[in-house]
């Protein structure tokens, strides 16, 4: 038995298609090499001309046709249930944004790890906040793109306890290969306990919540480590060397500088970092939000 | 580009007869043979650059974690690797080089229908490639979208996407004009008596290819312009934050880019269909089936594009219809393989380098095609879509297929092109390195793909390390093979080539090596009982 209800059907389709293919690959290659050996110019100096043979050609049109239709069929029957969600499936909203997965449970509780109860149908409603991502759980044999502006979905029944990799398979920018997390399959009791312990409305400062919501923390850490860009820790009040229109100058990180960095990130780029990586947050982060962010940054000076 | 005096009364096309000398005599030449050779040298440069970019990626992937450079560099590398290899090497590929050099001779013509347009296509090719390459040096850094330019990422990223996209747009025009030129050439300029079903099969494959070039390329052209318009003027075609539909982009992109795979592979199949009868001294088996299957592939190939999009959120109906159509296009490819192998039966096989490369092609193409079946079926596709499995499948088709056919074609027509032979033993050694290196490089990618390794990953989970390292060593062997092959062909002057070194029957083997400027001293006529493959 596989890790999800789809594993068996998908793996059977793999076995059938690869099995038939291998048979033909080995068969045709063997025949080809035998001809090269048997009818080499040394052993067979004079070629014999042959007439076309319609019967033979019709045979090798018909047999592959039947075989590929068979392959189509097995691919289809194993796939079609993936689009029919059973009634009563547990809905979880997947929120994908540049380079973080978040899973929202009933009551707006969010978790960076997908925790699901064993043997229960799970419905994932896929939601992207920026570009296309794709949610892939290899062990479950499922994948569906997370397309902004489109309500895609996928579902599965976890059949085995354990931890499984979740990966993003549609290229989504700088840290695409780090956009991974885990799917944890637990018992129903463990699931209930985990869910009730999951904090609802966050106790985090408002500014941090806004930073997380806009995935700022995907590149700027809050603990002082360097991910892609400078860390937020100790940033406020610091003096930075920046490039402005190709010339270097020093600025103090204050309200004005933070505002211009959020709205026009390419204007003053800190020396040692590349232009063009960060997008503008004009229209995405309001002045109000910005004030809360600045308050938060002051608090982690 | 050496100048030779030959014993033939008409000077060879390599001898300058125009008003310019040296490089200028080539750059101003409208001779189809010279244009073919110019494409070949240009492509060779792009190919080597593309290969080195690939090796630099393999180096970084040798171990998990960051080794030599960061993710932004890696994302730029796979993007420009794809753009160079796809748009400047494999799409023009065999058609631009050998279609230009051999096709007019094979159908008994002095040149293509529009020689000046042909030279213009070459200049567009150079211009487009040049524009695409400026993307690396100007603006906000190299594009990081992948060669597919998927929206909305390609709309939102600040890197220099427009230059790359515009380069591809210009290259598209080069492709369209070449296609148009070839269609008219094959319709209007065949030797008297050479009906369509007496035309050799390499021209046949180019004919099918040319129709795809003319009909499908405009779609990607307009799509790329839409990306530019969206980036510059914020017109919401594809980005949902501007009111656009990102899946629409994928449809438009693949309506061209899937048929583009047939633009790449059909001429490759055509070359193999020429090489096998020549070295087996056997009339090609199932001439009509091979000719018609080229058209069938071109036609059905139009209706399978959305098999790149099974997970994009299309309706379940669209998913199974595209899956079914995809399986139908597999059949004509299978027919060709059966015909090739049967052509060897009871032949008299001379295992020279071109034939060896053709055998390599058949084997690698079969693996590429058969792994395409797992990608065509819905359930299996969902699991391996956008993983290393696709990377492996694709490289088996475009490198194992198109690349090896290209190598076979160079070794086949080289004596005709330059009037010189090359060292067979070294060519065979090069084949050995290429074949083993290729399989060691790409086969492990099938395995780690099935195990769940996504594509376009700068970093990866530790369980994929072994596969990545095998691929790295395969890449080294492959590189050695390429160096061996190119030095064998281009570093030393070989012995003088006879007019017909392989015993071929098509027209190019009836004229001197290298051919005179106007190809034929007496224009050929095909008699009512003649066929292109009359082996006795």
Short mmCIF file of N, CA and C in Angstrom, two decimals, chain B residues 115-229:
data_model
loop_
_atom_site.label_atom_id
_atom_site.label_comp_id
_atom_site.label_asym_id
_atom_site.label_seq_id
_atom_site.Cartn_x
_atom_site.Cartn_y
_atom_site.Cartn_z
N UNK B 115 17.13 33.09 -53.21
CA UNK B 115 18.46 33.08 -52.59
C UNK B 115 18.74 34.30 -51.73
N UNK B 116 18.27 35.48 -52.16
CA UNK B 116 18.56 36.67 -51.36
C UNK B 116 17.79 36.65 -50.03
N UNK B 117 16.54 36.17 -50.12
CA UNK B 117 15.75 36.03 -48.89
C UNK B 117 16.44 35.05 -47.94
N UNK B 118 17.08 34.06 -48.53
CA UNK B 118 17.79 33.06 -47.75
C UNK B 118 18.93 33.70 -46.96
N UNK B 119 19.68 34.58 -47.63
CA UNK B 119 20.77 35.28 -46.94
C UNK B 119 20.20 36.21 -45.87
N UNK B 120 19.06 36.85 -46.20
CA UNK B 120 18.40 37.72 -45.23
C UNK B 120 18.00 36.91 -43.98
N UNK B 121 17.49 35.69 -44.19
CA UNK B 121 17.14 34.83 -43.04
C UNK B 121 18.36 34.61 -42.17
N UNK B 122 19.52 34.40 -42.82
CA UNK B 122 20.74 34.18 -42.04
C UNK B 122 21.07 35.42 -41.21
N UNK B 123 20.94 36.60 -41.83
CA UNK B 123 21.23 37.82 -41.08
C UNK B 123 20.25 38.02 -39.93
N UNK B 124 18.97 37.70 -40.17
CA UNK B 124 18.01 37.78 -39.07
C UNK B 124 18.41 36.84 -37.94
N UNK B 125 18.90 35.68 -38.32
CA UNK B 125 19.34 34.69 -37.32
C UNK B 125 20.46 35.27 -36.46
N UNK B 126 21.45 35.87 -37.12
CA UNK B 126 22.57 36.45 -36.38
C UNK B 126 22.09 37.63 -35.52
N UNK B 127 21.21 38.45 -36.12
CA UNK B 127 20.68 39.60 -35.39
C UNK B 127 19.90 39.15 -34.15
N UNK B 128 18.99 38.19 -34.35
CA UNK B 128 18.17 37.70 -33.24
C UNK B 128 19.03 37.11 -32.14
N UNK B 129 20.01 36.31 -32.54
CA UNK B 129 20.90 35.69 -31.55
C UNK B 129 21.67 36.78 -30.81
N UNK B 130 22.11 37.80 -31.56
CA UNK B 130 22.85 38.90 -30.93
C UNK B 130 21.99 39.64 -29.92
N UNK B 131 20.74 39.93 -30.30
CA UNK B 131 19.84 40.63 -29.36
C UNK B 131 19.62 39.78 -28.11
N UNK B 132 19.38 38.48 -28.32
CA UNK B 132 19.14 37.60 -27.17
C UNK B 132 20.35 37.62 -26.24
N UNK B 133 21.55 37.67 -26.82
CA UNK B 133 22.74 37.63 -25.98
C UNK B 133 22.98 38.95 -25.24
N UNK B 134 22.51 40.09 -25.81
CA UNK B 134 22.70 41.36 -25.10
C UNK B 134 21.96 41.32 -23.77
N UNK B 135 20.94 40.48 -23.67
CA UNK B 135 20.19 40.38 -22.41
C UNK B 135 21.12 40.05 -21.25
N UNK B 136 22.26 39.45 -21.56
CA UNK B 136 23.19 39.04 -20.50
C UNK B 136 23.98 40.21 -19.94
N UNK B 137 24.12 41.24 -20.77
CA UNK B 137 25.07 42.30 -20.40
C UNK B 137 24.40 43.65 -20.13
N UNK B 138 23.18 43.85 -20.63
CA UNK B 138 22.52 45.14 -20.46
C UNK B 138 21.37 45.01 -19.46
N UNK B 139 20.84 46.15 -19.04
CA UNK B 139 19.66 46.16 -18.18
C UNK B 139 19.97 45.62 -16.79
N UNK B 140 18.92 45.16 -16.11
CA UNK B 140 19.06 44.73 -14.72
C UNK B 140 19.50 43.28 -14.59
N UNK B 141 20.51 42.87 -15.34
CA UNK B 141 21.01 41.52 -15.15
C UNK B 141 20.33 40.51 -16.04
N UNK B 142 20.97 39.34 -16.20
CA UNK B 142 20.48 38.29 -17.11
C UNK B 142 19.06 37.84 -16.75
N UNK B 143 18.24 37.55 -17.75
CA UNK B 143 16.88 37.08 -17.46
C UNK B 143 16.91 35.80 -16.65
N UNK B 144 15.92 35.64 -15.78
CA UNK B 144 15.90 34.48 -14.87
C UNK B 144 14.55 33.78 -14.94
N UNK B 145 14.00 33.65 -16.14
CA UNK B 145 12.64 33.12 -16.26
C UNK B 145 12.60 31.68 -16.75
N UNK B 146 13.72 31.13 -17.17
CA UNK B 146 13.69 29.89 -17.93
C UNK B 146 13.35 30.24 -19.38
N UNK B 147 13.70 29.34 -20.33
CA UNK B 147 13.45 29.66 -21.74
C UNK B 147 11.97 29.72 -22.06
N UNK B 148 11.11 29.28 -21.10
CA UNK B 148 9.68 29.26 -21.34
C UNK B 148 9.00 30.59 -21.03
N UNK B 149 9.68 31.49 -20.35
CA UNK B 149 9.16 32.84 -20.05
C UNK B 149 7.75 32.80 -19.44
N UNK B 150 7.50 31.87 -18.53
CA UNK B 150 6.14 31.74 -17.99
C UNK B 150 5.68 33.02 -17.28
N UNK B 151 4.48 33.48 -17.62
CA UNK B 151 3.84 34.59 -16.92
C UNK B 151 3.17 34.01 -15.66
N UNK B 152 2.95 34.80 -14.62
CA UNK B 152 3.30 36.22 -14.50
C UNK B 152 4.73 36.47 -14.04
N UNK B 153 5.53 35.41 -13.80
CA UNK B 153 6.89 35.69 -13.32
C UNK B 153 7.65 36.54 -14.33
N UNK B 154 7.50 36.20 -15.62
CA UNK B 154 8.25 36.93 -16.65
C UNK B 154 7.79 38.38 -16.76
N UNK B 155 6.58 38.66 -16.27
CA UNK B 155 6.10 40.04 -16.29
C UNK B 155 6.66 40.79 -15.10
N UNK B 156 6.81 40.07 -13.97
CA UNK B 156 7.15 40.76 -12.72
C UNK B 156 8.64 40.88 -12.46
N UNK B 157 9.43 39.94 -12.96
CA UNK B 157 10.85 39.98 -12.63
C UNK B 157 11.50 41.23 -13.21
N UNK B 158 12.51 41.76 -12.49
CA UNK B 158 13.15 42.99 -12.94
C UNK B 158 14.30 42.73 -13.89
N UNK B 159 14.61 41.48 -14.13
CA UNK B 159 15.76 41.19 -14.99
C UNK B 159 15.42 41.49 -16.44
N UNK B 160 16.44 41.40 -17.30
CA UNK B 160 16.34 41.89 -18.67
C UNK B 160 15.60 40.90 -19.58
N UNK B 161 14.32 40.72 -19.32
CA UNK B 161 13.53 39.75 -20.08
C UNK B 161 13.26 40.23 -21.50
N UNK B 162 13.05 41.54 -21.66
CA UNK B 162 12.60 42.04 -22.96
C UNK B 162 13.62 41.74 -24.07
N UNK B 163 14.91 41.91 -23.77
CA UNK B 163 15.93 41.64 -24.80
C UNK B 163 15.88 40.18 -25.24
N UNK B 164 15.76 39.27 -24.27
CA UNK B 164 15.74 37.85 -24.61
C UNK B 164 14.50 37.52 -25.44
N UNK B 165 13.37 38.05 -25.01
CA UNK B 165 12.11 37.79 -25.70
C UNK B 165 12.15 38.38 -27.12
N UNK B 166 12.70 39.58 -27.23
CA UNK B 166 12.75 40.20 -28.55
C UNK B 166 13.72 39.46 -29.47
N UNK B 167 14.82 38.98 -28.91
CA UNK B 167 15.74 38.15 -29.69
C UNK B 167 15.04 36.93 -30.25
N UNK B 168 14.26 36.25 -29.40
CA UNK B 168 13.52 35.07 -29.84
C UNK B 168 12.51 35.43 -30.93
N UNK B 169 11.93 36.62 -30.79
CA UNK B 169 10.96 37.10 -31.79
C UNK B 169 11.64 37.25 -33.16
N UNK B 170 12.82 37.86 -33.18
CA UNK B 170 13.53 38.05 -34.45
C UNK B 170 13.97 36.69 -35.02
N UNK B 171 14.44 35.81 -34.14
CA UNK B 171 14.83 34.47 -34.61
C UNK B 171 13.65 33.76 -35.23
N UNK B 172 12.44 34.02 -34.71
CA UNK B 172 11.23 33.42 -35.26
C UNK B 172 11.05 33.82 -36.72
N UNK B 173 11.34 35.08 -37.04
CA UNK B 173 11.18 35.51 -38.43
C UNK B 173 12.18 34.81 -39.35
N UNK B 174 13.38 34.61 -38.84
CA UNK B 174 14.37 33.87 -39.63
C UNK B 174 13.82 32.49 -39.97
N UNK B 175 13.20 31.87 -38.97
CA UNK B 175 12.66 30.52 -39.14
C UNK B 175 11.50 30.51 -40.14
N UNK B 176 10.60 31.49 -40.02
CA UNK B 176 9.45 31.56 -40.92
C UNK B 176 9.92 31.72 -42.37
N UNK B 177 10.88 32.63 -42.59
CA UNK B 177 11.32 32.89 -43.96
C UNK B 177 12.05 31.70 -44.56
N UNK B 178 12.83 31.00 -43.72
CA UNK B 178 13.48 29.79 -44.23
C UNK B 178 12.42 28.76 -44.62
N UNK B 179 11.42 28.60 -43.77
CA UNK B 179 10.35 27.64 -44.06
C UNK B 179 9.65 27.96 -45.37
N UNK B 180 9.32 29.25 -45.53
CA UNK B 180 8.63 29.69 -46.75
C UNK B 180 9.49 29.42 -47.98
N UNK B 181 10.76 29.74 -47.87
CA UNK B 181 11.70 29.53 -48.96
C UNK B 181 11.76 28.05 -49.35
N UNK B 182 11.80 27.19 -48.35
CA UNK B 182 11.91 25.75 -48.63
C UNK B 182 10.63 25.21 -49.26
N UNK B 183 9.48 25.68 -48.79
CA UNK B 183 8.21 25.19 -49.35
C UNK B 183 8.17 25.52 -50.84
N UNK B 184 8.48 26.79 -51.17
CA UNK B 184 8.42 27.19 -52.57
C UNK B 184 9.46 26.42 -53.38
N UNK B 185 10.65 26.27 -52.81
CA UNK B 185 11.71 25.53 -53.51
C UNK B 185 11.25 24.12 -53.86
N UNK B 186 10.66 23.44 -52.90
CA UNK B 186 10.28 22.04 -53.15
C UNK B 186 9.06 21.94 -54.06
N UNK B 187 8.21 22.96 -54.04
CA UNK B 187 7.07 22.92 -54.95
C UNK B 187 7.49 23.22 -56.39
N UNK B 188 8.39 24.19 -56.57
CA UNK B 188 8.63 24.73 -57.89
C UNK B 188 9.91 24.25 -58.56
N UNK B 189 10.86 23.71 -57.81
CA UNK B 189 12.19 23.55 -58.38
C UNK B 189 12.70 22.12 -58.42
N UNK B 190 11.80 21.14 -58.22
CA UNK B 190 12.24 19.76 -58.33
C UNK B 190 12.64 19.45 -59.77
N UNK B 191 13.56 18.50 -59.91
CA UNK B 191 14.01 18.10 -61.25
C UNK B 191 12.82 17.61 -62.06
N UNK B 192 12.84 17.82 -63.38
CA UNK B 192 11.75 17.29 -64.21
C UNK B 192 11.62 15.79 -63.97
N UNK B 193 10.40 15.34 -63.80
CA UNK B 193 10.18 13.90 -63.59
C UNK B 193 10.18 13.51 -62.13
N UNK B 194 10.69 14.40 -61.26
CA UNK B 194 10.70 14.07 -59.84
C UNK B 194 9.37 14.51 -59.23
N UNK B 195 8.42 13.58 -59.17
CA UNK B 195 7.14 13.92 -58.55
C UNK B 195 7.35 13.99 -57.04
N UNK B 196 6.32 14.46 -56.32
CA UNK B 196 6.49 14.55 -54.88
C UNK B 196 6.86 13.21 -54.27
N UNK B 197 6.23 12.16 -54.76
CA UNK B 197 6.52 10.85 -54.18
C UNK B 197 7.76 10.19 -54.78
N UNK B 198 8.56 11.00 -55.51
CA UNK B 198 9.88 10.51 -55.91
C UNK B 198 10.97 11.38 -55.29
N UNK B 199 10.56 12.30 -54.43
CA UNK B 199 11.52 13.19 -53.80
C UNK B 199 12.21 12.41 -52.68
N UNK B 200 13.52 12.62 -52.48
CA UNK B 200 14.18 11.93 -51.37
C UNK B 200 13.54 12.30 -50.03
N UNK B 201 13.80 11.47 -49.02
CA UNK B 201 13.04 11.63 -47.78
C UNK B 201 13.56 12.72 -46.85
N UNK B 202 14.81 13.13 -47.01
CA UNK B 202 15.26 14.28 -46.21
C UNK B 202 14.51 15.54 -46.65
N UNK B 203 14.45 15.83 -47.96
CA UNK B 203 13.59 16.94 -48.38
C UNK B 203 12.14 16.79 -47.91
N UNK B 204 11.63 15.58 -47.94
CA UNK B 204 10.26 15.36 -47.45
C UNK B 204 10.10 15.82 -46.01
N UNK B 205 11.08 15.45 -45.19
CA UNK B 205 10.97 15.84 -43.78
C UNK B 205 11.07 17.36 -43.63
N UNK B 206 11.90 17.98 -44.51
CA UNK B 206 12.01 19.44 -44.45
C UNK B 206 10.71 20.11 -44.91
N UNK B 207 10.03 19.44 -45.83
CA UNK B 207 8.76 19.98 -46.32
C UNK B 207 7.74 20.04 -45.17
N UNK B 208 7.64 18.94 -44.44
CA UNK B 208 6.72 18.92 -43.30
C UNK B 208 7.14 19.95 -42.26
N UNK B 209 8.45 20.03 -42.02
CA UNK B 209 8.98 20.99 -41.05
C UNK B 209 8.64 22.42 -41.44
N UNK B 210 8.83 22.71 -42.74
CA UNK B 210 8.66 24.08 -43.22
C UNK B 210 7.23 24.57 -42.97
N UNK B 211 6.26 23.67 -43.13
CA UNK B 211 4.87 24.09 -42.87
C UNK B 211 4.66 24.44 -41.41
N UNK B 212 5.31 23.69 -40.53
CA UNK B 212 5.17 24.05 -39.10
C UNK B 212 5.83 25.40 -38.85
N UNK B 213 7.01 25.60 -39.46
CA UNK B 213 7.70 26.88 -39.25
C UNK B 213 6.82 28.05 -39.67
N UNK B 214 6.19 27.89 -40.84
CA UNK B 214 5.40 29.00 -41.37
C UNK B 214 4.12 29.20 -40.56
N UNK B 215 3.48 28.11 -40.15
CA UNK B 215 2.16 28.26 -39.52
C UNK B 215 2.21 28.43 -38.00
N UNK B 216 3.20 27.87 -37.34
CA UNK B 216 3.18 27.92 -35.87
C UNK B 216 4.00 29.08 -35.31
N UNK B 217 5.10 29.43 -35.99
CA UNK B 217 6.00 30.45 -35.43
C UNK B 217 5.32 31.80 -35.18
N UNK B 218 4.42 32.27 -36.07
CA UNK B 218 3.79 33.57 -35.79
C UNK B 218 3.09 33.62 -34.44
N UNK B 219 2.62 32.47 -33.96
CA UNK B 219 1.89 32.48 -32.69
C UNK B 219 2.81 32.82 -31.54
N UNK B 220 4.00 32.24 -31.56
CA UNK B 220 4.93 32.58 -30.47
C UNK B 220 5.43 34.01 -30.65
N UNK B 221 5.53 34.44 -31.90
CA UNK B 221 5.96 35.82 -32.16
C UNK B 221 5.04 36.81 -31.48
N UNK B 222 3.73 36.66 -31.72
CA UNK B 222 2.78 37.61 -31.15
C UNK B 222 2.73 37.46 -29.63
N UNK B 223 2.90 36.22 -29.14
CA UNK B 223 2.86 36.00 -27.70
C UNK B 223 4.02 36.72 -27.02
N UNK B 224 5.20 36.64 -27.64
CA UNK B 224 6.35 37.30 -27.04
C UNK B 224 6.18 38.83 -27.07
N UNK B 225 5.56 39.32 -28.16
CA UNK B 225 5.29 40.77 -28.20
C UNK B 225 4.31 41.17 -27.10
N UNK B 226 3.35 40.28 -26.82
CA UNK B 226 2.38 40.57 -25.76
C UNK B 226 3.10 40.68 -24.41
N UNK B 227 4.11 39.84 -24.21
CA UNK B 227 4.88 39.93 -22.96
C UNK B 227 5.57 41.29 -22.88
N UNK B 228 6.15 41.73 -24.00
CA UNK B 228 6.82 43.03 -24.02
C UNK B 228 5.81 44.14 -23.73
N UNK B 229 4.64 44.08 -24.39
CA UNK B 229 3.61 45.11 -24.18
C UNK B 229 3.17 45.12 -22.72
#
